[in-house]
Amino acid sequence: AQSVSQHNHHVILSEAASLELGCNYSYGGTVNLFWYVQYPGQHLQLLLKYFSGDPLVKGIKGFEAEFIKSKFSFNLRKPSVQWSDTAEYFCAVISLKAAGNKLTFGGGTRVLVKP
Amino acid sequence: DGGITQSPKYLFRKEGQNVTLSCEQNLNHDAMYWYRQDPGQGLRLIYYSQIVNDFQKGDIAEGYSVSREKKESFPLTVTSAQKNPTAFYLCASKTGLLTDTQYFGPGTRLTVL
């Protein structure tokens, strides 16, 4: 079955530390990839997305992600986190073979940044 | 906030009762989606609709029903047949273009007492 895996369920780190969240997917063929973020009490919102071109994608709030096709991965990074980055982060994938533009989400990673 | 409204924000239901969650969007999006969010499981697709008067089952449609009579509205009914309905429900919408982003509503937290 097609799936998206986020290996870290919880991450705790201090301000100014670097963050990397892993995401792997099992789809074959062409995919579109997304990272969404859910801040406490707020809507799920898009951080960044990859459709084609440069595999290093830059998003909002200093986040970036790298698509490595050979590893079926789309890891999210931020060089120096802030307390305001405390949130839950979701990786999501659309397979271009799938009907209905359906997103499949990973299980999410809760990130707590200590001030 | 993306033009998607969900109501109510919190909903309590007794076992055996059906309940309908509202989702309205003013973005003129063709496609609308319902997801269920549970801790550690991410978001799972319940139903989706790509066009008015048409909808498709997602990965966990059992115990749920939907309608799409208007472009801007996609209500979800949680029926008594849903075994574990307590969850956070998210509605989303997007244009018909594959490259466009899904926008999410604020969610409804349903608790079955």
PDB file of N, CA, C and O in Angstrom, chain A residues 40-75:
ATOM      1  N   PRO A  40      -0.159  25.540  17.386  1.00  0.00           N
ATOM      2  CA  PRO A  40      -1.202  25.336  18.389  1.00  0.00           C
ATOM      3  C   PRO A  40      -2.395  26.269  18.180  1.00  0.00           C
ATOM      4  O   PRO A  40      -2.247  27.486  18.103  1.00  0.00           O
ATOM      5  N   GLY A  41      -3.572  25.685  18.031  1.00  0.00           N
ATOM      6  CA  GLY A  41      -4.791  26.456  17.884  1.00  0.00           C
ATOM      7  C   GLY A  41      -4.998  27.093  16.522  1.00  0.00           C
ATOM      8  O   GLY A  41      -5.914  27.898  16.352  1.00  0.00           O
ATOM      9  N   GLN A  42      -4.158  26.747  15.567  1.00  0.00           N
ATOM     10  CA  GLN A  42      -4.282  27.378  14.246  1.00  0.00           C
ATOM     11  C   GLN A  42      -4.588  26.343  13.166  1.00  0.00           C
ATOM     12  O   GLN A  42      -4.495  25.144  13.373  1.00  0.00           O
ATOM     13  N   HIS A  43      -4.943  26.869  11.975  1.00  0.00           N
ATOM     14  CA  HIS A  43      -5.208  26.017  10.834  1.00  0.00           C
ATOM     15  C   HIS A  43      -3.944  25.298  10.383  1.00  0.00           C
ATOM     16  O   HIS A  43      -2.830  25.782  10.566  1.00  0.00           O
ATOM     17  N   LEU A  44      -4.150  24.177   9.740  1.00  0.00           N
ATOM     18  CA  LEU A  44      -3.068  23.533   9.015  1.00  0.00           C
ATOM     19  C   LEU A  44      -2.700  24.461   7.842  1.00  0.00           C
ATOM     20  O   LEU A  44      -3.570  24.915   7.100  1.00  0.00           O
ATOM     21  N   GLN A  45      -1.410  24.732   7.704  1.00  0.00           N
ATOM     22  CA  GLN A  45      -1.005  25.622   6.608  1.00  0.00           C
ATOM     23  C   GLN A  45       0.224  25.064   5.903  1.00  0.00           C
ATOM     24  O   GLN A  45       1.018  24.328   6.488  1.00  0.00           O
ATOM     25  N   LEU A  46       0.382  25.470   4.663  1.00  0.00           N
ATOM     26  CA  LEU A  46       1.466  24.957   3.837  1.00  0.00           C
ATOM     27  C   LEU A  46       2.781  25.634   4.183  1.00  0.00           C
ATOM     28  O   LEU A  46       2.868  26.855   4.251  1.00  0.00           O
ATOM     29  N   LEU A  47       3.818  24.830   4.398  1.00  0.00           N
ATOM     30  CA  LEU A  47       5.171  25.342   4.603  1.00  0.00           C
ATOM     31  C   LEU A  47       5.914  25.455   3.279  1.00  0.00           C
ATOM     32  O   LEU A  47       6.563  26.460   3.003  1.00  0.00           O
ATOM     33  N   LEU A  48       5.857  24.391   2.501  1.00  0.00           N
ATOM     34  CA  LEU A  48       6.530  24.363   1.208  1.00  0.00           C
ATOM     35  C   LEU A  48       6.021  23.176   0.408  1.00  0.00           C
ATOM     36  O   LEU A  48       5.368  22.288   0.955  1.00  0.00           O
ATOM     37  N   LYS A  49       6.360  23.194  -0.884  1.00  0.00           N
ATOM     38  CA  LYS A  49       5.918  22.111  -1.757  1.00  0.00           C
ATOM     39  C   LYS A  49       6.934  21.909  -2.865  1.00  0.00           C
ATOM     40  O   LYS A  49       7.674  22.838  -3.236  1.00  0.00           O
ATOM     41  N   TYR A  50       6.983  20.698  -3.356  1.00  0.00           N
ATOM     42  CA  TYR A  50       7.842  20.363  -4.491  1.00  0.00           C
ATOM     43  C   TYR A  50       6.990  19.710  -5.565  1.00  0.00           C
ATOM     44  O   TYR A  50       6.281  18.729  -5.316  1.00  0.00           O
ATOM     45  N   PHE A  51       7.119  20.262  -6.787  1.00  0.00           N
ATOM     46  CA  PHE A  51       6.455  19.645  -7.925  1.00  0.00           C
ATOM     47  C   PHE A  51       7.472  19.173  -8.957  1.00  0.00           C
ATOM     48  O   PHE A  51       7.373  18.077  -9.496  1.00  0.00           O
ATOM     49  N   SER A  52       8.445  20.015  -9.240  1.00  0.00           N
ATOM     50  CA  SER A  52       9.454  19.658 -10.228  1.00  0.00           C
ATOM     51  C   SER A  52      10.597  20.661 -10.114  1.00  0.00           C
ATOM     52  O   SER A  52      10.517  21.637  -9.363  1.00  0.00           O
ATOM     53  N   GLY A  53      11.677  20.394 -10.845  1.00  0.00           N
ATOM     54  CA  GLY A  53      12.784  21.348 -10.880  1.00  0.00           C
ATOM     55  C   GLY A  53      13.778  21.127  -9.768  1.00  0.00           C
ATOM     56  O   GLY A  53      14.048  19.985  -9.373  1.00  0.00           O
ATOM     57  N   ASP A  54      14.302  22.206  -9.219  1.00  0.00           N
ATOM     58  CA  ASP A  54      15.332  22.153  -8.188  1.00  0.00           C
ATOM     59  C   ASP A  54      14.821  21.335  -7.006  1.00  0.00           C
ATOM     60  O   ASP A  54      13.788  21.659  -6.415  1.00  0.00           O
ATOM     61  N   PRO A  55      15.542  20.269  -6.650  1.00  0.00           N
ATOM     62  CA  PRO A  55      15.057  19.416  -5.556  1.00  0.00           C
ATOM     63  C   PRO A  55      15.185  20.046  -4.178  1.00  0.00           C
ATOM     64  O   PRO A  55      14.647  19.524  -3.214  1.00  0.00           O
ATOM     65  N   LEU A  56      15.890  21.160  -4.087  1.00  0.00           N
ATOM     66  CA  LEU A  56      15.976  21.878  -2.812  1.00  0.00           C
ATOM     67  C   LEU A  56      14.936  22.996  -2.842  1.00  0.00           C
ATOM     68  O   LEU A  56      15.045  23.945  -3.624  1.00  0.00           O
ATOM     69  N   VAL A  57      13.957  22.862  -1.987  1.00  0.00           N
ATOM     70  CA  VAL A  57      12.818  23.786  -1.997  1.00  0.00           C
ATOM     71  C   VAL A  57      12.860  24.657  -0.759  1.00  0.00           C
ATOM     72  O   VAL A  57      13.048  24.160   0.354  1.00  0.00           O
ATOM     73  N   LYS A  58      12.668  25.932  -0.959  1.00  0.00           N
ATOM     74  CA  LYS A  58      12.628  26.847   0.182  1.00  0.00           C
ATOM     75  C   LYS A  58      11.188  27.257   0.448  1.00  0.00           C
ATOM     76  O   LYS A  58      10.423  27.542  -0.473  1.00  0.00           O
ATOM     77  N   GLY A  59      10.843  27.275   1.733  1.00  0.00           N
ATOM     78  CA  GLY A  59       9.485  27.638   2.096  1.00  0.00           C
ATOM     79  C   GLY A  59       9.444  28.853   2.998  1.00  0.00           C
ATOM     80  O   GLY A  59      10.389  29.622   3.071  1.00  0.00           O
ATOM     81  N   ILE A  60       8.342  28.986   3.710  1.00  0.00           N
ATOM     82  CA  ILE A  60       8.176  30.135   4.597  1.00  0.00           C
ATOM     83  C   ILE A  60       8.934  29.918   5.894  1.00  0.00           C
ATOM     84  O   ILE A  60       9.288  28.781   6.241  1.00  0.00           O
ATOM     85  N   LYS A  61       9.200  31.010   6.594  1.00  0.00           N
ATOM     86  CA  LYS A  61       9.771  30.987   7.937  1.00  0.00           C
ATOM     87  C   LYS A  61      11.125  30.288   8.008  1.00  0.00           C
ATOM     88  O   LYS A  61      11.476  29.710   9.041  1.00  0.00           O
ATOM     89  N   GLY A  62      11.875  30.329   6.932  1.00  0.00           N
ATOM     90  CA  GLY A  62      13.234  29.800   6.937  1.00  0.00           C
ATOM     91  C   GLY A  62      13.348  28.298   6.766  1.00  0.00           C
ATOM     92  O   GLY A  62      14.426  27.734   6.893  1.00  0.00           O
ATOM     93  N   PHE A  63      12.256  27.619   6.478  1.00  0.00           N
ATOM     94  CA  PHE A  63      12.287  26.182   6.266  1.00  0.00           C
ATOM     95  C   PHE A  63      12.699  25.847   4.839  1.00  0.00           C
ATOM     96  O   PHE A  63      12.432  26.601   3.910  1.00  0.00           O
ATOM     97  N   GLU A  64      13.314  24.698   4.691  1.00  0.00           N
ATOM     98  CA  GLU A  64      13.625  24.165   3.379  1.00  0.00           C
ATOM     99  C   GLU A  64      13.498  22.648   3.419  1.00  0.00           C
ATOM    100  O   GLU A  64      13.497  22.037   4.494  1.00  0.00           O
ATOM    101  N   ALA A  65      13.347  22.061   2.247  1.00  0.00           N
ATOM    102  CA  ALA A  65      13.255  20.604   2.170  1.00  0.00           C
ATOM    103  C   ALA A  65      13.969  20.146   0.922  1.00  0.00           C
ATOM    104  O   ALA A  65      14.019  20.865  -0.087  1.00  0.00           O
ATOM    105  N   GLU A  66      14.529  18.952   0.987  1.00  0.00           N
ATOM    106  CA  GLU A  66      15.258  18.397  -0.144  1.00  0.00           C
ATOM    107  C   GLU A  66      14.609  17.108  -0.593  1.00  0.00           C
ATOM    108  O   GLU A  66      14.415  16.177   0.204  1.00  0.00           O
ATOM    109  N   PHE A  67      14.281  17.070  -1.860  1.00  0.00           N
ATOM    110  CA  PHE A  67      13.707  15.868  -2.472  1.00  0.00           C
ATOM    111  C   PHE A  67      14.857  15.011  -2.995  1.00  0.00           C
ATOM    112  O   PHE A  67      15.638  15.458  -3.842  1.00  0.00           O
ATOM    113  N   ILE A  68      14.962  13.801  -2.482  1.00  0.00           N
ATOM    114  CA  ILE A  68      15.956  12.852  -2.981  1.00  0.00           C
ATOM    115  C   ILE A  68      15.185  11.673  -3.555  1.00  0.00           C
ATOM    116  O   ILE A  68      14.708  10.799  -2.823  1.00  0.00           O
ATOM    117  N   LYS A  69      15.072  11.671  -4.871  1.00  0.00           N
ATOM    118  CA  LYS A  69      14.221  10.687  -5.532  1.00  0.00           C
ATOM    119  C   LYS A  69      14.692   9.266  -5.289  1.00  0.00           C
ATOM    120  O   LYS A  69      13.887   8.360  -5.066  1.00  0.00           O
ATOM    121  N   SER A  70      16.011   9.070  -5.295  1.00  0.00           N
ATOM    122  CA  SER A  70      16.561   7.715  -5.145  1.00  0.00           C
ATOM    123  C   SER A  70      16.290   7.141  -3.758  1.00  0.00           C
ATOM    124  O   SER A  70      16.279   5.926  -3.583  1.00  0.00           O
ATOM    125  N   LYS A  71      16.062   8.021  -2.803  1.00  0.00           N
ATOM    126  CA  LYS A  71      15.796   7.577  -1.433  1.00  0.00           C
ATOM    127  C   LYS A  71      14.313   7.706  -1.067  1.00  0.00           C
ATOM    128  O   LYS A  71      13.936   7.426   0.069  1.00  0.00           O
ATOM    129  N   PHE A  72      13.502   8.152  -1.993  1.00  0.00           N
ATOM    130  CA  PHE A  72      12.074   8.371  -1.740  1.00  0.00           C
ATOM    131  C   PHE A  72      11.898   9.231  -0.484  1.00  0.00           C
ATOM    132  O   PHE A  72      11.066   8.945   0.381  1.00  0.00           O
ATOM    133  N   SER A  73      12.700  10.287  -0.402  1.00  0.00           N
ATOM    134  CA  SER A  73      12.660  11.105   0.818  1.00  0.00           C
ATOM    135  C   SER A  73      12.427  12.564   0.509  1.00  0.00           C
ATOM    136  O   SER A  73      12.738  13.051  -0.586  1.00  0.00           O
ATOM    137  N   PHE A  74      11.898  13.255   1.497  1.00  0.00           N
ATOM    138  CA  PHE A  74      11.622  14.690   1.381  1.00  0.00           C
ATOM    139  C   PHE A  74      11.758  15.275   2.779  1.00  0.00           C
ATOM    140  O   PHE A  74      10.788  15.634   3.430  1.00  0.00           O
ATOM    141  N   ASN A  75      12.981  15.390   3.252  1.00  0.00           N
ATOM    142  CA  ASN A  75      13.240  15.820   4.619  1.00  0.00           C
ATOM    143  C   ASN A  75      13.163  17.334   4.761  1.00  0.00           C
ATOM    144  O   ASN A  75      13.619  18.082   3.894  1.00  0.00           O
TER     145      ASN A  75
END
